[in-house]
Coordinates of C-alpha atoms and ligand atoms in Angstrom, one line a residue:
M28 CA 0.0 0.0 0.0
A29 CA 1.3 3.4 -0.9
S30 CA 2.0 5.6 2.1
P31 CA -0.6 8.4 2.5
Q32 CA 0.0 11.9 1.2
R33 CA 1.6 13.8 4.0
Y34 CA 0.4 17.3 4.9
I35 CA 2.4 19.3 7.4
A36 CA 1.6 22.9 8.3
H37 CA 4.2 25.2 9.8
L38 CA 2.9 28.3 11.5
D39 CA 5.2 31.1 12.7
L40 CA 4.2 34.4 14.4
D41 CA 5.7 37.3 12.5
S42 CA 8.4 39.2 14.4
F43 CA 6.6 37.9 17.4
F44 CA 8.2 40.1 20.2
V45 CA 7.8 43.3 18.2
S46 CA 4.1 42.3 17.4
V47 CA 3.5 41.9 21.2
E48 CA 5.1 45.2 21.9
V49 CA 3.0 47.0 19.3
L50 CA -0.2 45.4 20.8
N51 CA 0.8 46.7 24.2
N52 CA 1.9 50.1 22.9
P53 CA 0.0 51.0 19.6
S54 CA 2.1 54.1 19.1
L55 CA 4.9 51.7 17.9
K56 CA 2.7 50.5 15.0
G57 CA 4.4 51.0 11.6
K58 CA 7.7 52.2 13.1
A59 CA 11.1 50.8 13.0
V60 CA 11.2 48.9 16.3
I61 CA 14.1 46.7 17.6
V62 CA 13.7 44.4 20.6
G63 CA 17.0 43.5 22.1
G64 CA 19.8 44.4 24.6
S65 CA 21.6 47.6 25.4
K66 CA 22.8 50.0 22.7
D67 CA 26.5 49.4 23.3
R68 CA 26.8 45.7 24.2
G69 CA 23.5 44.0 23.3
V70 CA 22.3 42.2 20.2
V71 CA 19.1 42.4 18.2
T72 CA 16.6 39.7 19.3
T73 CA 14.0 40.7 16.7
C74 CA 13.0 43.7 14.8
S75 CA 10.0 45.1 12.9
Y76 CA 9.8 44.8 9.1
E77 CA 10.3 48.6 9.0
A78 CA 13.7 48.1 10.6
R79 CA 14.5 45.2 8.4
K80 CA 14.2 47.5 5.4
F81 CA 17.3 49.2 6.7
G82 CA 19.2 45.9 6.9
V83 CA 18.7 45.2 10.6
R84 CA 18.7 41.5 11.3
S85 CA 18.3 39.2 14.3
A86 CA 21.5 38.5 16.2
M87 CA 23.2 41.6 14.8
P88 CA 25.2 43.7 17.4
M89 CA 23.0 46.5 18.5
H90 CA 25.5 49.2 17.8
K91 CA 25.6 48.1 14.2
A92 CA 21.8 48.0 14.0
M93 CA 21.6 51.5 15.4
K94 CA 24.1 52.7 12.8
L95 CA 22.0 51.2 10.0
C96 CA 18.7 52.5 11.4
P97 CA 19.4 55.4 13.8
H98 CA 15.8 56.3 14.2
A99 CA 14.8 52.8 15.4
I100 CA 12.9 52.6 18.7
L101 CA 14.7 50.3 21.0
V102 CA 12.6 48.1 23.3
Q103 CA 14.1 46.0 26.1
G104 CA 11.4 43.3 25.9
T105 CA 8.8 42.0 28.3
R106 CA 9.3 38.3 28.7
G107 CA 6.2 37.7 30.7
E108 CA 4.0 39.1 28.0
Y109 CA 5.7 36.9 25.3
S110 CA 5.1 33.8 27.4
R111 CA 1.4 34.8 27.9
Y112 CA 0.8 35.3 24.2
S113 CA 2.8 32.2 23.3
R114 CA 0.6 30.1 25.6
W115 CA -2.6 31.7 24.2
V116 CA -1.6 30.8 20.6
T117 CA -0.6 27.3 21.8
E118 CA -4.1 26.8 23.4
I119 CA -5.9 27.8 20.3
I120 CA -3.8 25.4 18.2
A121 CA -4.1 22.6 20.8
A122 CA -7.9 22.9 20.8
K123 CA -8.1 22.3 17.1
A124 CA -5.0 20.3 15.9
P125 CA -4.9 16.5 15.9
L126 CA -1.1 16.5 16.4
F127 CA 1.2 19.5 16.8
E128 CA 4.7 20.3 17.8
K129 CA 5.7 23.6 19.5
A130 CA 9.0 24.1 17.8
S131 CA 9.8 27.3 19.7
I132 CA 8.0 30.0 21.6
D133 CA 6.4 31.4 18.4
E134 CA 6.5 28.5 15.9
F135 CA 4.4 25.3 15.4
F136 CA 4.2 22.3 13.2
I137 CA 0.9 20.5 12.7
D138 CA 0.6 17.1 11.1
L139 CA -2.6 16.9 9.1
T140 CA -1.8 13.6 7.3
G141 CA -4.9 11.6 6.8
M142 CA -7.1 14.5 7.6
D143 CA -7.7 15.2 3.9
K144 CA -10.4 12.5 4.1
F145 CA -12.4 14.7 6.4
F146 CA -11.5 18.2 5.4
D147 CA -9.3 20.3 3.1
P148 CA -6.0 20.7 5.0
F149 CA -5.3 24.1 3.3
Q150 CA -8.7 25.6 4.1
W151 CA -8.4 24.2 7.7
T152 CA -5.1 25.9 8.2
I153 CA -6.4 29.2 6.7
D154 CA -9.3 29.0 9.2
L155 CA -7.0 28.3 12.1
R156 CA -4.8 31.2 11.2
D157 CA -7.8 33.5 10.9
E158 CA -8.9 32.4 14.4
I159 CA -5.4 33.1 15.9
I160 CA -5.4 36.5 14.3
S161 CA -8.9 37.4 15.3
K162 CA -8.4 36.3 18.9
T163 CA -4.9 37.5 19.6
Q164 CA -4.5 40.3 17.0
L165 CA -1.0 38.8 16.3
P166 CA 0.1 38.5 12.7
I167 CA 1.1 34.9 11.8
S168 CA 2.1 33.2 8.6
F169 CA 2.0 29.6 7.5
G170 CA 3.3 27.2 4.9
L171 CA 1.7 23.9 4.1
A172 CA 3.6 21.2 2.3
S173 CA 4.3 17.5 2.3
N174 CA 7.2 17.7 4.8
K175 CA 8.5 19.9 7.6
M176 CA 11.4 21.4 5.7
I177 CA 9.3 22.6 2.7
A178 CA 6.6 23.8 5.0
K179 CA 9.0 25.9 7.0
I180 CA 10.6 27.4 3.9
A181 CA 7.1 28.1 2.5
T182 CA 6.3 30.1 5.7
D183 CA 9.5 32.1 5.2
E184 CA 8.4 32.9 1.6
A185 CA 4.9 33.8 2.7
K186 CA 6.0 36.3 5.4
P187 CA 4.9 38.8 6.4
N188 CA 1.4 37.9 7.4
G189 CA 0.7 35.5 4.5
Y190 CA 0.4 31.8 3.7
L191 CA 1.5 29.4 1.0
F192 CA 0.6 25.9 0.0
V193 CA 3.2 23.9 -1.9
Q194 CA 1.1 21.3 -3.7
P195 CA 2.2 17.7 -3.4
G196 CA 4.5 17.0 -6.3
M197 CA 5.6 20.7 -6.6
E198 CA 8.3 20.5 -4.0
K199 CA 11.3 20.7 -6.3
N200 CA 9.7 23.4 -8.5
F201 CA 9.1 25.5 -5.4
L202 CA 12.6 25.1 -4.2
A203 CA 14.4 25.5 -7.5
P204 CA 14.7 29.3 -7.8
L205 CA 15.5 29.9 -4.1
P206 CA 19.1 30.6 -2.9
V207 CA 20.8 27.7 -1.2
N208 CA 21.0 29.5 2.1
K209 CA 17.3 29.0 2.5
F210 CA 18.2 25.6 4.0
S211 CA 18.7 25.8 7.7
G212 CA 22.3 25.0 8.5
V213 CA 23.7 26.9 5.5
G214 CA 25.5 29.6 7.4
E215 CA 27.7 32.3 5.9
S216 CA 30.8 30.2 5.4
M217 CA 29.0 27.3 3.9
H218 CA 27.1 29.7 1.6
E219 CA 30.4 31.2 0.4
R220 CA 31.8 27.7 -0.2
L221 CA 28.8 26.6 -2.3
K222 CA 29.0 29.9 -4.3
S223 CA 32.6 29.2 -4.9
M224 CA 31.6 25.9 -6.4
G225 CA 29.2 27.8 -8.7
I226 CA 26.1 26.7 -6.7
F227 CA 23.8 29.7 -6.1
T228 CA 20.3 28.3 -6.3
I229 CA 18.7 25.1 -5.0
Q230 CA 18.2 24.0 -8.5
Q231 CA 21.9 24.2 -9.2
L232 CA 22.5 22.3 -6.0
S233 CA 20.0 19.6 -7.0
E234 CA 21.7 19.2 -10.4
T235 CA 25.2 18.8 -8.9
P236 CA 26.3 15.1 -8.7
V237 CA 25.9 14.0 -5.1
A238 CA 29.4 12.3 -5.2
E239 CA 30.9 15.7 -6.0
L240 CA 29.2 17.3 -3.1
E241 CA 30.3 14.5 -0.8
K242 CA 33.9 14.9 -2.0
S243 CA 34.1 18.6 -1.4
I244 CA 31.8 19.1 1.6
G245 CA 31.6 15.6 3.2
K246 CA 28.5 14.0 4.7
Y247 CA 26.7 17.4 5.0
G248 CA 27.0 17.7 1.2
V249 CA 24.8 14.5 0.9
D250 CA 22.3 16.0 3.3
L251 CA 22.1 19.2 1.3
W252 CA 21.6 17.3 -1.9
K253 CA 18.8 15.3 -0.4
K254 CA 17.2 18.5 0.8
S255 CA 17.5 20.0 -2.7
Q256 CA 15.4 17.0 -4.0
G257 CA 12.7 18.1 -1.6
I258 CA 13.3 15.1 0.6
H259 CA 12.9 15.5 4.4
E260 CA 11.8 12.7 6.8
G261 CA 11.4 14.7 10.0
I262 CA 8.3 13.9 12.0
V263 CA 6.1 16.3 14.0
Q264 CA 7.1 15.8 17.6
P265 CA 3.9 15.9 19.7
Y266 CA 3.8 18.6 22.3
H267 CA 2.4 17.4 25.5
E268 CA 2.8 18.3 29.1
A269 CA 4.3 14.9 29.9
K270 CA 7.5 15.7 28.1
S271 CA 9.8 16.8 30.9
I272 CA 13.2 16.9 32.5
S273 CA 13.3 15.7 36.0
T274 CA 15.4 14.4 38.8
E275 CA 14.6 12.9 42.2
N276 CA 16.5 11.8 45.2
T277 CA 15.5 9.0 47.6
F278 CA 17.3 9.6 50.8
E279 CA 19.0 6.7 52.6
E280 CA 17.6 8.0 55.8
N281 CA 14.4 10.0 56.0
Q282 CA 15.2 13.7 56.3
T283 CA 13.7 16.3 58.5
D284 CA 16.4 19.0 58.4
E285 CA 14.8 21.7 56.4
A286 CA 18.1 23.5 55.6
F287 CA 19.4 20.3 54.1
L288 CA 16.2 19.6 52.2
L289 CA 16.3 23.1 50.7
S290 CA 20.0 22.8 49.7
E291 CA 19.1 19.5 48.0
L292 CA 16.2 21.2 46.2
V293 CA 18.6 23.9 45.0
R294 CA 21.1 21.3 43.8
M295 CA 18.4 19.4 41.9
T296 CA 17.0 22.5 40.4
E297 CA 20.4 23.5 39.2
K298 CA 20.9 20.0 37.7
V299 CA 17.6 20.0 35.7
A300 CA 18.3 23.6 34.6
Y301 CA 21.7 22.6 33.4
E302 CA 20.1 19.7 31.4
L303 CA 17.6 22.2 30.0
R304 CA 20.3 24.5 28.7
T305 CA 22.3 21.6 27.3
D306 CA 19.2 20.5 25.4
K307 CA 18.8 24.2 24.2
K308 CA 15.3 24.3 25.7
L309 CA 13.2 26.7 27.7
T310 CA 10.7 25.6 30.4
G311 CA 7.3 27.0 31.1
C312 CA 6.4 24.8 34.1
I313 CA 8.1 23.6 37.3
A314 CA 7.0 21.0 39.7
V315 CA 8.3 19.8 43.1
K316 CA 7.5 16.4 44.5
I317 CA 7.7 15.1 48.1
R318 CA 7.3 11.6 49.3
Y319 CA 6.8 10.8 53.0
P320 CA 8.0 7.6 54.7
D321 CA 4.5 6.1 54.4
F322 CA 4.8 6.5 50.6
E323 CA 2.2 9.3 50.5
T324 CA 3.4 11.4 47.5
T325 CA 2.4 14.9 46.9
S326 CA 3.5 17.3 44.2
K327 CA 2.7 20.8 43.2
Q328 CA 3.4 22.6 39.9
T329 CA 3.1 26.1 38.6
T330 CA 3.4 27.7 35.2
I331 CA 6.1 30.3 34.9
D332 CA 7.4 32.7 32.2
Y333 CA 9.6 30.7 29.8
T334 CA 13.1 30.6 31.2
L335 CA 16.3 28.6 31.3
R336 CA 17.8 30.4 34.3
D337 CA 18.7 29.0 37.7
D338 CA 18.0 32.3 39.5
E339 CA 14.4 32.3 38.2
L340 CA 13.7 28.6 38.8
I341 CA 15.2 28.2 42.2
P342 CA 12.9 30.7 44.1
V343 CA 9.8 29.1 42.5
A344 CA 11.0 25.6 43.5
I345 CA 11.6 26.8 47.1
S346 CA 8.2 28.5 47.1
L347 CA 6.5 25.3 45.9
F348 CA 8.4 23.3 48.5
H349 CA 7.1 25.5 51.3
Q350 CA 3.5 25.3 50.0
L351 CA 3.8 21.5 49.9
Y352 CA 5.9 20.5 52.9
R353 CA 4.2 19.6 56.1
K354 CA 6.7 21.1 58.5
G355 CA 8.7 18.8 60.7
Q356 CA 7.6 15.6 58.9
P357 CA 10.4 13.4 57.6
I358 CA 10.8 13.2 53.9
R359 CA 11.8 10.1 52.0
L360 CA 12.0 11.5 48.5
L361 CA 12.4 14.9 46.9
G362 CA 12.0 15.6 43.2
V363 CA 12.0 18.5 40.7
R364 CA 10.5 18.4 37.2
L365 CA 10.6 20.9 34.4
S366 CA 7.9 20.6 31.7
E367 CA 6.3 22.6 28.9
L368 CA 9.6 22.5 27.2
T369 CA 10.2 24.3 23.9
S370 CA 13.2 24.9 21.8
H371 CA 15.4 27.9 22.6
V372 CA 16.2 29.1 19.1
L373 CA 16.0 32.8 19.9
Q374 CA 19.1 34.7 19.5
G375 CA 20.0 37.6 21.5
S376 CA 19.2 39.4 24.7
L377 CA 16.0 38.1 25.9
F378 CA 16.8 34.8 27.4
E379 CA 20.5 34.8 27.6
D380 CA 22.4 38.1 27.0
N381 CA 23.4 39.4 30.4
K382 CA 26.2 38.9 32.8
K383 CA 24.4 36.2 34.8
D384 CA 23.9 34.1 31.7
E385 CA 27.5 34.5 30.8
L386 CA 28.2 33.0 34.2
Y387 CA 25.8 30.1 33.4
K388 CA 27.6 29.5 30.2
A389 CA 30.9 29.4 32.0
I390 CA 29.6 27.1 34.7
D391 CA 28.0 24.8 32.1
A392 CA 31.3 24.8 30.2
V393 CA 33.2 23.7 33.3
K394 CA 30.5 21.1 34.0
N395 CA 30.8 19.7 30.5
K396 CA 34.6 19.6 30.8
F397 CA 35.0 18.1 34.2
G398 CA 31.7 16.3 34.8
K399 CA 28.6 17.7 36.4
T400 CA 29.8 17.5 40.0
A401 CA 32.9 19.6 39.4
L402 CA 31.3 22.9 40.1
Q403 CA 28.6 23.5 42.7
K404 CA 27.6 26.6 44.5
A405 CA 28.6 26.9 48.1
R406 CA 25.1 26.3 49.3
T407 CA 24.9 23.0 47.4
I408 CA 28.3 21.9 48.6
R409 CA 27.1 22.4 52.2
G410 CA 24.1 20.1 51.4
G411 CA 26.5 17.5 50.0
L412 CA 28.6 17.6 53.2
N413 CA 25.5 17.3 55.4
K414 CA 24.6 14.1 53.5
S415 CA 27.9 12.4 54.1
Ligands
MG521 MG1 8.5 34.0 14.4

């Protein structure tokens, strides 16, 4: 039996952070707006299309952006608001979509394969987009195609505030005229390299013998060639709350020492936050679990603004612990779990560009190099000593 025609929709909010800022401050509408870090040391997280016209791009150093577009209005960004809108859009999609992936804070894939028996996938996605726009007022674009890669590129071509359906069988035609750096992973140096080989368009790439690509670029050349044929096997990874990063500790002896329990909690939160950053993820939900010696198990969770930072997670974990813990009772097991995970693909200031995050990067680098136990904050070390 032939495999069914695949239909994958990719939805992406247009310059999401700027759109949220404009909603909250309509005087920014139609202006060159940059969301990002400080003028001297920060980078551009995202910018409005008006700023893009002047050549401003994501991840560009702010001083360069301000040189290109001196009249741009610089906004520091309100992370809580972005989390709130991101959740709102997720809820609208979750209520309708049979299977969806939250690829990042403002980006979604929906697998509509098999649904064409019941409705027209293109019209369905148009209706979903209309609903998102009418409810949230946020501009959003989508691409619909037979695989994730084509759908994502189609979204890119449809922006701003549009949509595009690449009909089954038209994948190669759609890709042919596009520049090779439309493929994710083709950065500046790879782009230069391909150009030096005389390969500018995806069509030229697709017509280059695969052996030649392999010889000059290696295995990645084969990947690129496959992509140029419109081939991509990636599946839509279902987004559900069960997906999580967690750790728990069963104590050899039941514990009542609250200072020790808190230091354990901090250590475990640091551990899961480290895993979160290693996986390049953000979390939107944290839970603490306590088990008493009679095996009664309680847990409490709360949604939070999307983050990857210890100093934002630890106070929430401690607060959950205090809400949960029946003072003076011995504890057999303590656990921490992060869920509502989404990829951290955003460049720039919002989630990482400040001194503290440079510190995390340094800590994570040491952990990577010497093993995870090599570096612990004083408080955690005290906890460790208590245990022995
Ligand atoms: Mg976006």
